[in-house]
mmCIF file of C-alpha atoms in Angstrom:
data_model
loop_
_atom_site.group_PDB
_atom_site.id
_atom_site.type_symbol
_atom_site.label_atom_id
_atom_site.label_comp_id
_atom_site.label_asym_id
_atom_site.label_seq_id
_atom_site.Cartn_x
_atom_site.Cartn_y
_atom_site.Cartn_z
ATOM 1 C CA MET A 1 -23.520 -3.085 -13.442
ATOM 2 C CA GLN A 2 -22.991 -2.220 -9.774
ATOM 3 C CA PHE A 3 -19.853 -1.999 -7.630
ATOM 4 C CA GLY A 4 -19.963 -3.741 -4.269
ATOM 5 C CA PHE A 5 -17.932 -4.554 -1.165
ATOM 6 C CA LEU A 6 -18.191 -6.958 1.737
ATOM 7 C CA GLY A 7 -15.814 -8.142 4.420
ATOM 8 C CA VAL A 8 -14.479 -7.741 7.936
ATOM 9 C CA ASN A 9 -11.832 -5.381 9.310
ATOM 10 C CA TYR A 10 -10.162 -4.304 12.548
ATOM 11 C CA LYS A 11 -12.862 -1.721 13.339
ATOM 12 C CA ASP A 12 -15.575 -4.317 13.901
ATOM 13 C CA ALA A 13 -13.804 -7.657 14.234
ATOM 14 C CA GLN A 14 -11.304 -8.699 16.899
ATOM 15 C CA LEU A 15 -7.955 -10.177 15.925
ATOM 16 C CA ALA A 16 -9.214 -13.681 16.790
ATOM 17 C CA VAL A 17 -11.961 -13.281 14.159
ATOM 18 C CA ARG A 18 -9.651 -11.709 11.568
ATOM 19 C CA ASP A 19 -7.156 -14.533 12.002
ATOM 20 C CA LYS A 20 -9.880 -17.030 11.076
ATOM 21 C CA THR A 21 -11.050 -15.090 8.008
ATOM 22 C CA SER A 22 -7.684 -14.685 6.306
ATOM 23 C CA PHE A 23 -7.508 -15.699 2.619
ATOM 24 C CA THR A 24 -4.681 -17.778 1.204
ATOM 25 C CA ASP A 25 -4.052 -17.474 -2.554
ATOM 26 C CA ALA A 26 -5.767 -20.831 -3.059
ATOM 27 C CA MET A 27 -8.813 -19.609 -1.117
ATOM 28 C CA LYS A 28 -8.938 -16.427 -3.203
ATOM 29 C CA LEU A 29 -9.049 -18.487 -6.386
ATOM 30 C CA ALA A 30 -11.772 -20.725 -4.936
ATOM 31 C CA PHE A 31 -13.756 -17.616 -3.994
ATOM 32 C CA PHE A 32 -13.398 -16.188 -7.527
ATOM 33 C CA GLN A 33 -14.632 -19.424 -9.044
ATOM 34 C CA LYS A 34 -17.662 -19.658 -6.768
ATOM 35 C CA ALA A 35 -18.518 -15.976 -7.350
ATOM 36 C CA GLU A 36 -18.296 -16.506 -11.102
ATOM 37 C CA ILE A 37 -20.997 -19.186 -10.889
ATOM 38 C CA VAL A 38 -23.507 -16.600 -9.617
ATOM 39 C CA GLY A 39 -22.526 -14.166 -12.382
ATOM 40 C CA ILE A 40 -19.784 -12.112 -10.722
ATOM 41 C CA GLU A 41 -16.939 -12.150 -13.225
ATOM 42 C CA GLN A 42 -14.875 -9.286 -11.770
ATOM 43 C CA CYS A 43 -13.685 -9.692 -8.205
ATOM 44 C CA MET A 44 -10.727 -8.747 -5.979
ATOM 45 C CA VAL A 45 -9.813 -9.991 -2.479
ATOM 46 C CA LEU A 46 -7.852 -7.716 -0.134
ATOM 47 C CA SER A 47 -6.601 -9.834 2.768
ATOM 48 C CA THR A 48 -4.172 -8.373 5.335
ATOM 49 C CA CYS A 49 -3.686 -8.647 9.097
ATOM 50 C CA ASN A 50 -6.297 -5.915 9.596
ATOM 51 C CA ARG A 51 -8.880 -6.755 6.925
ATOM 52 C CA SER A 52 -10.420 -9.565 4.879
ATOM 53 C CA GLU A 53 -12.443 -7.782 2.202
ATOM 54 C CA VAL A 54 -13.852 -8.390 -1.260
ATOM 55 C CA PHE A 55 -14.582 -5.837 -4.013
ATOM 56 C CA TYR A 56 -16.626 -6.862 -7.033
ATOM 57 C CA PHE A 57 -18.987 -5.910 -9.845
ATOM 58 C CA TYR A 58 -22.426 -7.492 -10.057
ATOM 59 C CA VAL A 59 -25.534 -7.113 -12.213
ATOM 60 C CA GLN A 60 -28.528 -8.129 -10.113
ATOM 61 C CA GLU A 61 -29.343 -7.099 -6.549
ATOM 62 C CA ILE A 62 -29.804 -10.724 -5.487
ATOM 63 C CA GLN A 63 -26.135 -11.423 -6.184
ATOM 64 C CA THR A 64 -25.143 -9.380 -3.133
ATOM 65 C CA VAL A 65 -26.937 -11.970 -1.000
ATOM 66 C CA ARG A 66 -25.311 -14.788 -2.937
ATOM 67 C CA ILE A 67 -21.786 -13.444 -2.640
ATOM 68 C CA ARG A 68 -22.309 -12.953 1.084
ATOM 69 C CA LYS A 69 -23.238 -16.622 1.412
ATOM 70 C CA ILE A 70 -20.119 -17.568 -0.560
ATOM 71 C CA TYR A 71 -17.946 -15.445 1.746
ATOM 72 C CA GLU A 72 -19.468 -16.938 4.893
ATOM 73 C CA GLY A 73 -19.094 -20.399 3.372
ATOM 74 C CA MET A 74 -15.331 -19.861 3.044
ATOM 75 C CA PHE A 75 -15.112 -19.641 6.861
ATOM 76 C CA PRO A 76 -17.717 -22.089 8.239
ATOM 77 C CA GLN A 77 -16.060 -22.160 11.656
ATOM 78 C CA VAL A 78 -16.728 -18.438 12.266
ATOM 79 C CA ASP A 79 -20.027 -16.756 13.085
ATOM 80 C CA LEU A 80 -19.775 -13.547 11.017
ATOM 81 C CA SER A 81 -23.281 -12.238 11.638
ATOM 82 C CA GLY A 82 -22.065 -9.378 13.832
ATOM 83 C CA TYR A 83 -18.936 -8.497 11.868
ATOM 84 C CA LEU A 84 -19.611 -8.651 8.134
ATOM 85 C CA GLN A 85 -20.099 -5.291 6.409
ATOM 86 C CA VAL A 86 -21.702 -4.777 2.997
ATOM 87 C CA LEU A 87 -21.642 -1.620 0.844
ATOM 88 C CA ASP A 88 -22.881 -0.880 -2.669
ATOM 89 C CA GLY A 89 -22.311 1.656 -5.432
ATOM 90 C CA GLU A 90 -20.694 4.987 -4.640
ATOM 91 C CA GLU A 91 -20.295 4.115 -0.939
ATOM 92 C CA ALA A 92 -18.332 0.972 -1.771
ATOM 93 C CA MET A 93 -16.159 2.831 -4.256
ATOM 94 C CA ALA A 94 -15.416 5.682 -1.851
ATOM 95 C CA TYR A 95 -14.469 3.090 0.779
ATOM 96 C CA LEU A 96 -11.908 1.524 -1.587
ATOM 97 C CA PHE A 97 -10.477 4.977 -2.351
ATOM 98 C CA ARG A 98 -10.105 5.656 1.396
ATOM 99 C CA ILE A 99 -8.445 2.270 1.951
ATOM 100 C CA ALA A 100 -5.870 2.921 -0.797
ATOM 101 C CA ALA A 101 -5.033 6.300 0.766
ATOM 102 C CA GLY A 102 -4.523 4.730 4.204
ATOM 103 C CA LEU A 103 -7.504 6.571 5.679
ATOM 104 C CA GLU A 104 -9.141 3.329 6.846
ATOM 105 C CA SER A 105 -5.910 1.934 8.338
ATOM 106 C CA LEU A 106 -5.148 1.307 11.997
ATOM 107 C CA VAL A 107 -2.217 3.721 11.598
ATOM 108 C CA LEU A 108 -3.888 6.657 9.872
ATOM 109 C CA GLY A 109 -2.306 7.504 6.518
ATOM 110 C CA GLU A 110 0.154 4.575 6.433
ATOM 111 C CA ASP A 111 1.731 3.674 3.091
ATOM 112 C CA GLN A 112 1.878 -0.139 3.138
ATOM 113 C CA ILE A 113 -1.793 -0.635 2.252
ATOM 114 C CA LEU A 114 -1.324 1.022 -1.146
ATOM 115 C CA GLY A 115 1.043 -1.736 -2.252
ATOM 116 C CA GLN A 116 -1.332 -4.365 -0.846
ATOM 117 C CA VAL A 117 -4.220 -2.969 -2.922
ATOM 118 C CA LYS A 118 -2.090 -3.106 -6.079
ATOM 119 C CA GLU A 119 -1.020 -6.679 -5.283
ATOM 120 C CA ALA A 120 -4.655 -7.710 -4.745
ATOM 121 C CA LEU A 121 -5.635 -6.379 -8.180
ATOM 122 C CA ASP A 122 -2.573 -7.948 -9.792
ATOM 123 C CA TYR A 123 -3.550 -11.381 -8.415
ATOM 124 C CA ALA A 124 -7.173 -11.019 -9.582
ATOM 125 C CA ARG A 125 -6.004 -9.908 -13.036
ATOM 126 C CA THR A 126 -3.478 -12.752 -13.288
ATOM 127 C CA MET A 127 -6.187 -15.273 -12.422
ATOM 128 C CA GLY A 128 -8.505 -13.742 -15.032
ATOM 129 C CA TYR A 129 -11.097 -12.255 -12.673
ATOM 130 C CA SER A 130 -10.539 -8.534 -13.261
ATOM 131 C CA GLY A 131 -11.964 -6.699 -16.276
ATOM 132 C CA LYS A 132 -11.699 -3.135 -17.522
ATOM 133 C CA GLU A 133 -14.211 -1.836 -14.955
ATOM 134 C CA LEU A 134 -12.487 -3.231 -11.863
ATOM 135 C CA ASN A 135 -9.062 -2.330 -13.281
ATOM 136 C CA LYS A 136 -10.258 1.242 -13.812
ATOM 137 C CA VAL A 137 -11.752 1.621 -10.322
ATOM 138 C CA VAL A 138 -8.642 0.290 -8.555
ATOM 139 C CA ARG A 139 -6.243 2.266 -10.768
ATOM 140 C CA ASP A 140 -8.199 5.456 -10.057
ATOM 141 C CA ALA A 141 -8.172 4.696 -6.317
ATOM 142 C CA VAL A 142 -4.383 4.192 -6.446
ATOM 143 C CA THR A 143 -3.902 7.407 -8.455
ATOM 144 C CA CYS A 144 -6.022 9.358 -5.982
ATOM 145 C CA ALA A 145 -4.079 7.881 -3.039
ATOM 146 C CA LYS A 146 -0.761 8.875 -4.615
ATOM 147 C CA ARG A 147 -2.046 12.401 -5.167
ATOM 148 C CA ILE A 148 -3.120 12.658 -1.517
ATOM 149 C CA LYS A 149 0.259 11.381 -0.345
ATOM 150 C CA THR A 150 2.174 13.706 -2.671
ATOM 151 C CA GLU A 151 0.192 16.883 -2.025
ATOM 152 C CA LEU A 152 -0.877 16.450 1.613
ATOM 153 C CA LYS A 153 2.055 14.301 2.846
ATOM 154 C CA ILE A 154 -0.035 12.656 5.583
ATOM 155 C CA SER A 155 2.427 9.800 6.129
ATOM 156 C CA GLU A 156 5.268 12.273 6.696
ATOM 157 C CA LYS A 157 3.761 13.138 10.087
ATOM 158 C CA PRO A 158 5.200 10.217 12.119
ATOM 159 C CA LEU A 159 3.117 8.629 14.893
ATOM 160 C CA SER A 160 5.817 6.310 16.259
ATOM 161 C CA ALA A 161 7.750 7.666 19.242
ATOM 162 C CA SER A 162 10.788 5.669 18.065
ATOM 163 C CA TYR A 163 10.724 7.237 14.633
ATOM 164 C CA VAL A 164 10.033 10.725 15.995
ATOM 165 C CA GLY A 165 12.964 10.270 18.385
ATOM 166 C CA ILE A 166 15.354 9.202 15.623
ATOM 167 C CA CYS A 167 14.182 12.145 13.499
ATOM 168 C CA ARG A 168 14.942 14.480 16.424
ATOM 169 C CA LEU A 169 18.418 12.972 16.669
ATOM 170 C CA LYS A 170 18.954 13.505 12.952
ATOM 171 C CA GLU A 171 17.888 17.152 13.198
ATOM 172 C CA HIS A 172 19.730 17.839 16.446
ATOM 173 C CA CYS A 173 23.117 16.169 16.098
ATOM 174 C CA GLY A 174 23.050 14.116 12.910
ATOM 175 C CA ILE A 175 23.254 10.322 12.723
ATOM 176 C CA ALA A 176 25.342 9.533 9.647
ATOM 177 C CA GLY A 177 28.765 8.210 10.627
ATOM 178 C CA LYS A 178 28.136 8.559 14.383
ATOM 179 C CA ARG A 179 29.035 5.986 17.057
ATOM 180 C CA VAL A 180 25.816 4.783 18.711
ATOM 181 C CA LEU A 181 25.032 2.603 21.726
ATOM 182 C CA VAL A 182 21.573 0.984 21.873
ATOM 183 C CA ILE A 183 20.517 -0.363 25.276
ATOM 184 C CA GLY A 184 17.669 -2.886 25.098
ATOM 185 C CA SER A 185 16.674 -5.798 22.870
ATOM 186 C CA GLY A 186 12.882 -5.608 22.530
ATOM 187 C CA LYS A 187 10.688 -4.332 19.701
ATOM 188 C CA THR A 188 11.369 -0.662 20.446
ATOM 189 C CA ALA A 189 15.134 -1.188 20.462
ATOM 190 C CA ALA A 190 14.948 -3.191 17.214
ATOM 191 C CA LEU A 191 12.847 -0.474 15.600
ATOM 192 C CA ALA A 192 15.350 2.165 16.718
ATOM 193 C CA LEU A 193 18.199 0.118 15.221
ATOM 194 C CA ARG A 194 16.332 -0.136 11.905
ATOM 195 C CA TYR A 195 15.900 3.632 11.752
ATOM 196 C CA LEU A 196 19.507 4.277 12.824
ATOM 197 C CA TYR A 197 20.832 2.155 9.971
ATOM 198 C CA GLU A 198 18.362 3.792 7.616
ATOM 199 C CA TYR A 199 19.997 7.117 8.457
ATOM 200 C CA GLN A 200 23.474 5.602 7.999
ATOM 201 C CA ALA A 201 24.724 5.452 11.563
ATOM 202 C CA GLY A 202 28.414 4.581 11.786
ATOM 203 C CA HIS A 203 29.559 2.006 14.352
ATOM 204 C CA VAL A 204 26.551 0.659 16.285
ATOM 205 C CA VAL A 205 26.860 -1.261 19.560
ATOM 206 C CA ALA A 206 23.999 -2.941 21.429
ATOM 207 C CA CYS A 207 23.571 -4.457 24.863
ATOM 208 C CA SER A 208 20.834 -5.882 27.079
ATOM 209 C CA ARG A 209 20.557 -7.208 30.620
ATOM 210 C CA THR A 210 20.212 -10.643 29.007
ATOM 211 C CA TYR A 211 23.141 -11.136 26.662
ATOM 212 C CA ALA A 212 21.366 -13.852 24.650
ATOM 213 C CA HIS A 213 18.498 -11.452 23.883
ATOM 214 C CA ALA A 214 20.929 -8.839 22.599
ATOM 215 C CA ARG A 215 22.618 -11.423 20.373
ATOM 216 C CA ARG A 216 19.285 -12.135 18.680
ATOM 217 C CA LEU A 217 19.390 -8.590 17.285
ATOM 218 C CA ARG A 218 22.261 -9.693 15.066
ATOM 219 C CA GLU A 219 19.869 -11.892 13.100
ATOM 220 C CA GLU A 220 18.384 -8.734 11.605
ATOM 221 C CA PHE A 221 21.369 -6.423 12.115
ATOM 222 C CA PRO A 222 24.498 -8.564 11.601
ATOM 223 C CA GLU A 223 26.791 -5.527 11.513
ATOM 224 C CA THR A 224 25.865 -4.566 15.094
ATOM 225 C CA GLU A 225 28.503 -5.206 17.775
ATOM 226 C CA ILE A 226 27.065 -6.915 20.868
ATOM 227 C CA ILE A 227 28.593 -6.230 24.297
ATOM 228 C CA SER A 228 27.701 -7.259 27.830
ATOM 229 C CA TYR A 229 25.377 -5.016 29.812
ATOM 230 C CA GLU A 230 28.129 -4.331 32.386
ATOM 231 C CA GLU A 231 30.340 -2.771 29.661
ATOM 232 C CA ARG A 232 27.810 -0.081 28.734
ATOM 233 C CA TYR A 233 29.439 2.809 30.577
ATOM 234 C CA ASP A 234 32.894 2.033 29.145
ATOM 235 C CA VAL A 235 31.516 1.957 25.579
ATOM 236 C CA MET A 236 29.375 5.029 26.219
ATOM 237 C CA ARG A 237 32.450 7.205 26.705
ATOM 238 C CA ALA A 238 33.368 6.791 23.026
ATOM 239 C CA CYS A 239 29.815 7.237 21.713
ATOM 240 C CA ASP A 240 28.098 10.274 20.219
ATOM 241 C CA ILE A 241 24.563 8.931 20.771
ATOM 242 C CA VAL A 242 22.954 6.587 23.298
ATOM 243 C CA VAL A 243 19.479 5.182 22.644
ATOM 244 C CA SER A 244 17.887 3.383 25.575
ATOM 245 C CA ALA A 245 14.703 1.346 25.250
ATOM 246 C CA THR A 246 14.405 -1.228 28.012
ATOM 247 C CA ALA A 247 11.515 -2.458 30.137
ATOM 248 C CA SER A 248 13.499 -1.940 33.326
ATOM 249 C CA PRO A 249 11.633 -0.432 36.313
ATOM 250 C CA HIS A 250 14.889 1.271 37.345
ATOM 251 C CA LEU A 251 17.321 3.696 35.714
ATOM 252 C CA VAL A 252 19.876 1.985 33.483
ATOM 253 C CA VAL A 253 22.051 5.089 32.906
ATOM 254 C CA ARG A 254 22.784 6.906 36.184
ATOM 255 C CA ARG A 255 24.381 10.320 36.467
ATOM 256 C CA GLU A 256 26.690 9.287 39.332
ATOM 257 C CA GLU A 257 28.094 6.424 37.255
ATOM 258 C CA PHE A 258 28.879 8.334 34.069
ATOM 259 C CA THR A 259 30.671 11.635 33.559
ATOM 260 C CA PRO A 260 30.812 12.663 29.892
ATOM 261 C CA GLN A 261 34.123 13.930 28.532
ATOM 262 C CA LYS A 262 32.685 15.066 25.188
ATOM 263 C CA PRO A 263 29.243 16.044 23.780
ATOM 264 C CA ILE A 264 26.729 13.174 23.850
ATOM 265 C CA THR A 265 23.012 12.896 23.110
ATOM 266 C CA PHE A 266 20.704 10.524 24.983
ATOM 267 C CA LEU A 267 17.446 9.340 23.426
ATOM 268 C CA ASP A 268 15.329 7.742 26.160
ATOM 269 C CA LEU A 269 12.466 5.740 24.629
ATOM 270 C CA ALA A 270 11.516 3.932 27.839
ATOM 271 C CA ALA A 271 8.596 4.344 30.225
ATOM 272 C CA PRO A 272 9.475 4.475 33.059
ATOM 273 C CA ARG A 273 12.622 6.395 32.171
ATOM 274 C CA ASP A 274 15.939 4.649 31.555
ATOM 275 C CA VAL A 275 18.166 7.742 31.657
ATOM 276 C CA ASP A 276 18.684 9.877 34.758
ATOM 277 C CA THR A 277 17.058 13.304 34.290
ATOM 278 C CA ASP A 278 19.974 14.853 36.233
ATOM 279 C CA PHE A 279 21.853 14.716 32.931
ATOM 280 C CA GLU A 280 19.778 17.723 31.846
ATOM 281 C CA LYS A 281 22.022 19.848 34.075
ATOM 282 C CA GLU A 282 25.160 18.590 32.335
ATOM 283 C CA PRO A 283 26.381 21.047 29.623
ATOM 284 C CA LEU A 284 27.875 18.288 27.442
ATOM 285 C CA VAL A 285 24.640 16.284 27.419
ATOM 286 C CA ASP A 286 21.431 16.644 25.422
ATOM 287 C CA LEU A 287 18.573 14.503 26.708
ATOM 288 C CA ILE A 288 15.511 13.659 24.615
ATOM 289 C CA ASN A 289 12.823 11.630 26.396
ATOM 290 C CA LEU A 290 9.238 10.481 25.896
ATOM 291 C CA ASP A 291 7.745 13.635 27.400
ATOM 292 C CA THR A 292 9.002 15.658 24.454
ATOM 293 C CA LEU A 293 8.353 12.913 21.917
ATOM 294 C CA GLN A 294 4.773 12.206 22.975
ATOM 295 C CA GLU A 295 3.941 15.878 22.592
ATOM 296 C CA ILE A 296 5.258 15.776 19.010
ATOM 297 C CA VAL A 297 3.375 12.521 18.318
ATOM 298 C CA PHE A 298 0.154 14.078 19.638
ATOM 299 C CA LYS A 299 0.580 17.138 17.411
ATOM 300 C CA ASN A 300 1.360 14.922 14.419
ATOM 301 C CA ARG A 301 -1.770 12.854 15.073
ATOM 302 C CA GLN A 302 -3.866 16.022 15.178
ATOM 303 C CA GLU A 303 -2.243 17.199 11.944
ATOM 304 C CA ARG A 304 -2.926 13.853 10.269
ATOM 305 C CA GLU A 305 -6.575 14.058 11.293
ATOM 306 C CA ARG A 306 -6.788 17.562 9.842
ATOM 307 C CA LEU A 307 -5.215 16.382 6.589
ATOM 308 C CA VAL A 308 -7.642 13.462 6.453
ATOM 309 C CA GLU A 309 -10.514 15.942 6.419
ATOM 310 C CA GLU A 310 -8.744 17.851 3.653
ATOM 311 C CA SER A 311 -8.287 14.663 1.640
ATOM 312 C CA ARG A 312 -12.037 13.943 1.557
ATOM 313 C CA GLN A 313 -12.461 16.368 -1.349
ATOM 314 C CA PHE A 314 -9.764 14.537 -3.315
ATOM 315 C CA ILE A 315 -11.654 11.272 -2.809
ATOM 316 C CA GLU A 316 -15.054 12.759 -3.588
ATOM 317 C CA ASP A 317 -13.746 14.212 -6.862
ATOM 318 C CA GLY A 318 -11.936 10.992 -7.770
ATOM 319 C CA VAL A 319 -15.000 8.817 -7.153
ATOM 320 C CA LYS A 320 -17.209 11.143 -9.217
ATOM 321 C CA GLU A 321 -14.801 11.000 -12.169
ATOM 322 C CA THR A 322 -14.674 7.210 -11.980
ATOM 323 C CA LEU A 323 -18.473 6.938 -11.789
ATOM 324 C CA VAL A 324 -18.793 9.136 -14.894
ATOM 325 C CA TRP A 325 -16.346 6.888 -16.749
ATOM 326 C CA LEU A 326 -18.229 3.761 -15.679
ATOM 327 C CA LEU A 327 -21.536 5.236 -16.811
ATOM 328 C CA GLN A 328 -20.146 6.280 -20.180
ATOM 329 C CA SER A 329 -18.382 2.957 -20.684
ATOM 330 C CA ARG A 330 -21.763 1.183 -20.636
ATOM 331 C CA MET A 331 -22.356 2.654 -24.106
ATOM 332 C CA ASP A 332 -18.992 1.443 -25.431
ATOM 333 C CA ALA A 333 -20.470 -1.691 -27.005
ATOM 334 C CA THR A 334 -23.167 0.354 -28.795
ATOM 335 C CA ILE A 335 -20.604 2.926 -29.997
ATOM 336 C CA GLU A 336 -18.274 0.151 -31.142
ATOM 337 C CA SER A 337 -21.149 -1.478 -33.060
ATOM 338 C CA LEU A 338 -21.909 1.851 -34.743
ATOM 339 C CA GLN A 339 -18.290 2.237 -35.782
ATOM 340 C CA GLN A 340 -18.176 -1.348 -37.065
ATOM 341 C CA ARG A 341 -21.337 -0.657 -39.083
ATOM 342 C CA CYS A 342 -19.667 2.473 -40.432
ATOM 343 C CA GLY A 343 -16.590 0.437 -41.390
ATOM 344 C CA ALA A 344 -18.709 -2.140 -43.198
ATOM 345 C CA ILE A 345 -20.479 0.593 -45.213
ATOM 346 C CA VAL A 346 -17.105 2.132 -46.144
ATOM 347 C CA GLU A 347 -15.796 -1.226 -47.353
ATOM 348 C CA ASP A 348 -18.954 -1.932 -49.411
ATOM 349 C CA SER A 349 -18.971 1.550 -50.994
ATOM 350 C CA TYR A 350 -15.239 1.455 -51.677
ATOM 351 C CA ALA A 351 -15.469 -1.999 -53.301
ATOM 352 C CA TYR A 352 -18.326 -0.851 -55.579
ATOM 353 C CA LEU A 353 -16.601 2.400 -56.653
ATOM 354 C CA ASN A 354 -13.290 0.665 -57.153
ATOM 355 C CA ARG A 355 -14.939 -1.763 -59.562
ATOM 356 C CA LYS A 356 -16.621 1.032 -61.542
ATOM 357 C CA MET A 357 -13.638 3.407 -61.741
ATOM 358 C CA GLU A 358 -10.090 2.922 -62.897
ATOM 359 C CA LEU A 359 -8.145 4.223 -59.885
ATOM 360 C CA GLY A 360 -4.458 4.139 -59.174
ATOM 361 C CA GLN A 361 -3.093 3.005 -55.802
ATOM 362 C CA ARG A 362 -2.887 6.590 -54.506
ATOM 363 C CA GLU A 363 -6.492 7.346 -55.559
ATOM 364 C CA GLN A 364 -7.723 4.125 -53.945
ATOM 365 C CA LYS A 365 -6.209 5.113 -50.578
ATOM 366 C CA LEU A 366 -7.613 8.633 -50.894
ATOM 367 C CA LEU A 367 -11.099 7.335 -51.740
ATOM 368 C CA LYS A 368 -11.171 5.024 -48.701
ATOM 369 C CA LYS A 369 -10.012 7.830 -46.400
ATOM 370 C CA VAL A 370 -12.658 10.248 -47.707
ATOM 371 C CA LEU A 371 -15.452 7.685 -47.349
ATOM 372 C CA HIS A 372 -14.362 6.808 -43.808
ATOM 373 C CA ALA A 373 -13.988 10.492 -42.764
ATOM 374 C CA SER A 374 -17.420 11.367 -44.190
ATOM 375 C CA LEU A 375 -19.226 8.659 -42.241
ATOM 376 C CA GLN A 376 -17.255 9.398 -39.070
ATOM 377 C CA ARG A 377 -18.287 13.046 -39.385
ATOM 378 C CA LEU A 378 -21.908 11.924 -39.592
ATOM 379 C CA LEU A 379 -21.556 9.767 -36.468
ATOM 380 C CA ARG A 380 -19.482 12.211 -34.404
ATOM 381 C CA GLU A 381 -22.408 14.097 -32.845
ATOM 382 C CA PRO A 382 -24.569 11.018 -32.155
ATOM 383 C CA ILE A 383 -21.599 9.384 -30.399
ATOM 384 C CA ARG A 384 -21.024 12.497 -28.284
ATOM 385 C CA GLU A 385 -24.683 12.469 -27.261
ATOM 386 C CA LEU A 386 -24.504 8.788 -26.354
ATOM 387 C CA LYS A 387 -21.522 9.516 -24.077
ATOM 388 C CA ARG A 388 -23.427 12.359 -22.373
ATOM 389 C CA LEU A 389 -26.350 10.179 -21.245
ATOM 390 C CA ASP A 390 -26.369 10.304 -17.454
ATOM 391 C CA THR A 391 -28.828 7.598 -16.422
ATOM 392 C CA GLU A 392 -28.985 3.871 -17.104
ATOM 393 C CA GLU A 393 -32.623 4.255 -18.171
ATOM 394 C CA GLU A 394 -31.683 6.750 -20.895
ATOM 395 C CA GLN A 395 -28.783 4.584 -21.983
ATOM 396 C CA GLU A 396 -31.028 1.536 -22.374
ATOM 397 C CA GLU A 397 -33.623 3.556 -24.299
ATOM 398 C CA TYR A 398 -31.021 4.950 -26.719
ATOM 399 C CA ARG A 399 -29.328 1.566 -27.046
ATOM 400 C CA ARG A 400 -32.579 0.046 -28.316
ATOM 401 C CA MET A 401 -33.234 3.056 -30.569
ATOM 402 C CA VAL A 402 -29.764 2.928 -32.151
ATOM 403 C CA GLY A 403 -30.106 -0.815 -32.652
ATOM 404 C CA GLN A 404 -33.385 -0.340 -34.539
ATOM 405 C CA LEU A 405 -32.188 2.624 -36.616
ATOM 406 C CA PHE A 406 -28.871 1.106 -37.678
ATOM 407 C CA ARG A 407 -29.857 -2.565 -37.472
ATOM 408 C CA ILE A 408 -27.103 -3.462 -35.039
#
């Protein structure tokens, strides 16, 4: 039995292609059913905005060609000849381990993919298309990913300037309970608001040049007070923190229009700048802008890349352990047959002796235990040797030999 992978992802396929190769739950089930017809009983589909990929176990080499045709047939409107990737065996398994750890993600080391992998397996298992082998491989990949995240903490090196900026605020002046003004209403401003609430900001006020745009923020952040853009300086005087993230080509916070009366921290997430750099000369003001943040982001990216290299050993070890388990599990049916044969002999011998001897209930239990233990002792070493076989050829040879010797 061989492990395989095929699919498209953001590295080779543009978004327009990925959009057309996305699997719905109904399509996943249809894919499972078609794959089962060609003998692939264990299969998992991982479909996200960045990837549309299938992991499966197959028996014959020709089934790789067949499953590729099934995949392409699911998306007849797309020419996948230049995008579809196929991997087999250890390469395919190592790829799944890297995916689970976020090492194949657009944002290196991100955490969301781990949950998506678990959901993909859960759906395959619920639909009846995941067996012990696929369950084992995915569980081991998830375990390895968790170990990498726990020990190396790759995802704790933020790559978002917004998040880095909020973290700097938290370290520098604290966020919990503080009065905050957010200027802007785009994605960056919304992301900043999310992080501010995550760190328990107190009263949060938002404004934008277009009042209607600012009001839309309340759909996600209903507790946010919305003010007009012209009121920003008045509100700023009572604030501890100002976060500005607009797309304006001009300054939106000018030094000549605002004189702080108490300590205040500006976080300028805009390019070009929103906040006048003359504030750096003001003793009551701390100014954090993208120059500082981008330097931190760059260092974090370098650190993530270093940790990725360090994580390769974790993955290599994890894949090897899983491959050993898969190899040994191929003898499970033979070992189980041996043990069933042993059980049958115990029952026959016990029934004969019990008829010939007058035994009490205690002696009957003892006799059965002794018979069972004696035969298990005889089989212990042969079973260990069967588990140590390290090639499929040896396994097949011993499987036939055991079948002939024990008539199983």
